[in-house]
Coordinates of C-alpha atoms in Angstrom, one line a residue:
Chain A
D1 CA -53.9 38.1 11.3
A2 CA -56.9 40.2 12.5
R3 CA -56.2 43.9 12.1
V4 CA -57.9 47.2 12.4
T5 CA -58.6 48.7 9.0
Q6 CA -58.7 52.5 8.4
T7 CA -59.7 54.3 5.3
P8 CA -58.6 56.4 3.6
R9 CA -54.9 56.1 4.3
H10 CA -54.3 59.6 3.0
K11 CA -56.6 62.6 2.6
V12 CA -55.8 66.0 1.2
T13 CA -58.6 68.6 1.4
E14 CA -59.3 72.3 1.4
M15 CA -60.3 74.2 4.4
G16 CA -64.0 74.2 5.0
Q17 CA -64.6 70.8 3.4
E18 CA -66.1 67.9 5.2
V19 CA -63.8 64.9 6.0
T20 CA -65.0 61.4 7.0
M21 CA -62.6 58.8 8.3
R22 CA -63.6 55.2 8.7
C23 CA -62.5 52.4 10.9
Q24 CA -63.3 48.7 10.9
P25 CA -62.3 47.3 14.4
I26 CA -61.2 43.7 15.0
L27 CA -64.2 41.4 15.1
G28 CA -65.1 40.7 18.7
H29 CA -63.5 43.8 20.1
N30 CA -65.9 45.9 22.2
T31 CA -63.9 49.1 22.7
V32 CA -62.9 51.6 19.9
F33 CA -60.7 54.6 20.4
W34 CA -59.9 57.5 18.1
Y35 CA -56.5 59.2 18.6
R36 CA -54.9 62.1 16.8
Q37 CA -51.1 62.2 16.5
T38 CA -49.0 65.3 15.7
M39 CA -45.3 66.1 16.3
M40 CA -46.2 68.8 18.8
Q41 CA -48.8 67.0 20.9
G42 CA -48.1 63.3 20.4
L43 CA -51.0 60.9 20.7
E44 CA -54.2 62.6 21.9
L45 CA -57.3 60.8 22.7
L46 CA -60.3 62.2 20.9
A47 CA -63.1 59.8 21.7
Y48 CA -63.8 56.2 22.7
F49 CA -66.7 53.8 22.6
R50 CA -67.5 50.6 24.5
N51 CA -70.1 48.3 23.1
R52 CA -70.9 51.0 20.5
A53 CA -71.8 53.6 23.2
P54 CA -69.8 56.7 23.4
L55 CA -68.0 56.9 26.8
D56 CA -65.8 59.9 26.5
D57 CA -65.4 62.5 23.7
S58 CA -64.0 65.3 25.9
G59 CA -60.9 65.4 23.7
M60 CA -62.8 66.4 20.6
P61 CA -63.6 69.9 19.5
K62 CA -67.4 69.4 19.7
D63 CA -68.3 72.2 17.3
R64 CA -66.6 70.5 14.3
F65 CA -65.8 66.9 15.2
S66 CA -68.2 64.0 15.6
A67 CA -67.7 60.3 16.2
E68 CA -70.2 57.5 15.7
M69 CA -70.4 53.7 15.6
P70 CA -73.4 52.9 13.4
D71 CA -72.7 49.2 13.9
A72 CA -70.1 46.9 15.5
T73 CA -68.0 46.8 12.4
L74 CA -67.8 50.5 11.6
A75 CA -66.6 53.6 13.5
T76 CA -66.5 57.0 11.8
L77 CA -64.9 60.3 12.7
K78 CA -66.1 63.3 10.9
I79 CA -64.8 66.8 10.7
Q80 CA -67.0 69.6 9.4
P81 CA -65.8 72.1 8.5
S82 CA -62.1 71.1 8.4
E83 CA -59.3 73.6 9.3
P84 CA -55.6 73.6 8.6
R85 CA -54.9 72.9 12.3
D86 CA -56.7 69.6 11.9
S87 CA -53.8 68.3 9.8
A88 CA -52.5 65.2 11.6
V89 CA -52.5 61.4 11.5
Y90 CA -55.8 60.0 12.9
F91 CA -55.6 56.5 14.4
C92 CA -58.4 54.1 15.3
A93 CA -57.7 51.4 17.8
S94 CA -59.8 48.6 19.2
G95 CA -59.6 46.3 22.2
F96 CA -61.6 44.0 24.4
G97 CA -62.3 44.6 28.0
K98 CA -61.0 47.0 30.5
G99 CA -57.2 47.6 30.8
K100 CA -56.4 45.4 27.9
S101 CA -54.0 46.2 25.0
L102 CA -55.1 48.2 22.0
H103 CA -54.7 47.2 18.4
F104 CA -54.1 50.2 16.2
G105 CA -54.9 50.7 12.5
N106 CA -52.3 52.3 10.3
G107 CA -53.9 55.7 10.5
T108 CA -55.4 58.3 8.1
R109 CA -53.0 61.1 7.3
L110 CA -55.1 64.2 6.9
T111 CA -53.8 67.4 5.3
V112 CA -56.0 70.4 5.2
T113 CA -54.8 73.3 3.0
Chain B
T1 CA -48.0 69.1 31.9
Q2 CA -47.9 65.5 30.5
L3 CA -49.3 62.8 32.7
L4 CA -46.6 60.5 31.5
E5 CA -43.1 62.1 30.9
Q6 CA -40.8 60.2 28.7
S7 CA -37.1 60.7 28.4
P8 CA -35.0 61.2 26.5
Q9 CA -37.2 62.6 23.7
F10 CA -34.6 61.6 21.0
L11 CA -31.9 59.1 21.1
S12 CA -29.4 58.2 18.3
I13 CA -26.9 55.4 19.0
Q14 CA -24.7 53.0 17.1
E15 CA -25.5 49.3 16.5
G16 CA -24.4 47.2 19.5
E17 CA -24.8 49.9 22.2
N18 CA -27.1 49.5 25.2
L19 CA -29.8 52.1 26.1
T20 CA -32.4 52.9 28.6
V21 CA -35.5 55.0 28.2
Y22 CA -37.8 56.2 30.9
C23 CA -41.4 56.8 31.6
N24 CA -42.2 58.8 34.7
S25 CA -45.3 60.1 36.4
S26 CA -46.5 61.4 39.8
S27 CA -49.6 59.2 39.5
V28 CA -49.9 55.6 40.5
F29 CA -51.2 53.2 37.8
S30 CA -52.7 49.8 38.0
S31 CA -50.7 48.8 34.9
L32 CA -48.5 50.4 32.3
Q33 CA -47.9 49.4 28.6
W34 CA -45.1 50.0 26.2
Y35 CA -45.7 50.3 22.4
R36 CA -43.4 50.7 19.5
Q37 CA -44.4 52.7 16.4
E38 CA -42.7 52.5 13.0
P39 CA -43.1 55.2 10.3
G40 CA -46.4 55.0 8.5
E41 CA -47.9 52.5 11.0
G42 CA -49.8 52.5 14.2
P43 CA -48.3 51.7 17.6
V44 CA -47.9 48.0 18.4
L45 CA -48.0 46.7 21.9
L46 CA -44.7 45.3 23.3
V47 CA -45.6 44.5 26.9
T48 CA -47.9 45.2 29.8
V49 CA -46.5 45.5 33.3
V50 CA -48.9 45.1 36.3
T51 CA -47.1 44.5 39.5
G52 CA -44.8 47.0 41.3
G53 CA -41.2 45.9 40.8
E54 CA -42.1 43.6 37.9
V55 CA -39.5 42.9 35.3
K56 CA -40.4 41.5 31.9
K57 CA -38.0 40.4 29.1
L58 CA -38.7 40.3 25.4
K59 CA -35.6 39.1 23.7
R60 CA -33.1 42.0 24.1
L61 CA -35.7 44.3 25.6
T62 CA -36.1 44.5 29.4
F63 CA -39.1 46.3 30.9
Q64 CA -39.4 47.3 34.6
F65 CA -42.3 48.7 36.5
G66 CA -41.3 50.8 39.5
D67 CA -42.0 49.6 43.0
A68 CA -44.5 52.4 43.6
R69 CA -46.1 51.8 40.1
K70 CA -45.4 55.4 39.1
D71 CA -42.6 54.9 36.6
S72 CA -41.2 52.4 34.2
S73 CA -38.1 51.8 32.1
L74 CA -37.2 50.0 28.9
H75 CA -33.6 48.8 28.5
I76 CA -32.4 47.5 25.1
T77 CA -29.2 45.4 25.0
A78 CA -27.0 45.4 21.9
A79 CA -29.4 47.6 19.9
Q80 CA -29.9 46.8 16.2
P81 CA -31.1 49.0 13.4
G82 CA -34.4 47.0 13.5
D83 CA -35.0 48.5 16.9
T84 CA -35.4 52.0 15.4
G85 CA -38.8 53.5 16.1
L86 CA -40.9 55.6 18.4
Y87 CA -41.3 54.0 21.9
L88 CA -44.4 55.0 23.7
C89 CA -45.5 54.3 27.2
A90 CA -49.2 54.3 28.1
A91 CA -51.4 54.0 31.2
E92 CA -55.0 53.6 31.8
T93 CA -56.5 56.6 33.6
S94 CA -59.9 57.6 34.7
G95 CA -62.8 56.1 32.8
S96 CA -60.6 53.5 31.1
R97 CA -58.9 56.1 29.0
L98 CA -55.5 55.0 27.7
T99 CA -53.2 58.0 27.9
F100 CA -49.8 58.0 26.1
G101 CA -46.5 59.7 26.8
E102 CA -45.0 61.8 24.0
G103 CA -42.5 59.0 23.2
T104 CA -38.8 58.4 22.7
Q105 CA -37.6 58.5 19.1
L106 CA -34.8 55.9 18.9
T107 CA -32.5 55.7 15.9
V108 CA -30.0 52.9 15.8
N109 CA -27.3 53.5 13.2
P110 CA -25.6 50.5 11.4

């Protein structure tokens, strides 16, 4: 079964450190989404790409977050510097076409102390 | 204010009971999706409803899209412990953004 792969699964870091999360979308999918999930806010959209081009990153704190797709097989989400309030589970999802279903990875659980 | 309001937020029932969860909005959507999420995993798509009034069945799960395409419901018949999870509705909004409701956490006790 094709699946979205996220690494690392867990990350514990200290405040101020840089964090990089990686996502390998399903081969052939042309849209990639980054979501953050917390108990308080649920699933929040941070950014998304279509055909590797960023379409919307309005959900991201621009001063510390950045999202890129260096190639079709890799999407990255970087936080620099990290803060305790960034603690959450970060999900990557990929899909194909407009209005189609998304396939989610199993997330990166980030804890910033 | 959430674009998609889900209720109830939490639901704990006994095996064999029936239940309905709701997803409501003041906006009209071209389609609406339901996902289930289990602990430690990402959400998994259950169904997409497209036409107002549409009813889709997936074994013991029945999904309905409101006539005005503003709301949806998920009914589970004879719930089983394996149905336990977070049920999320989602809709495509401006610019192809997929926006999620906050979810209904369902626990089915044996």
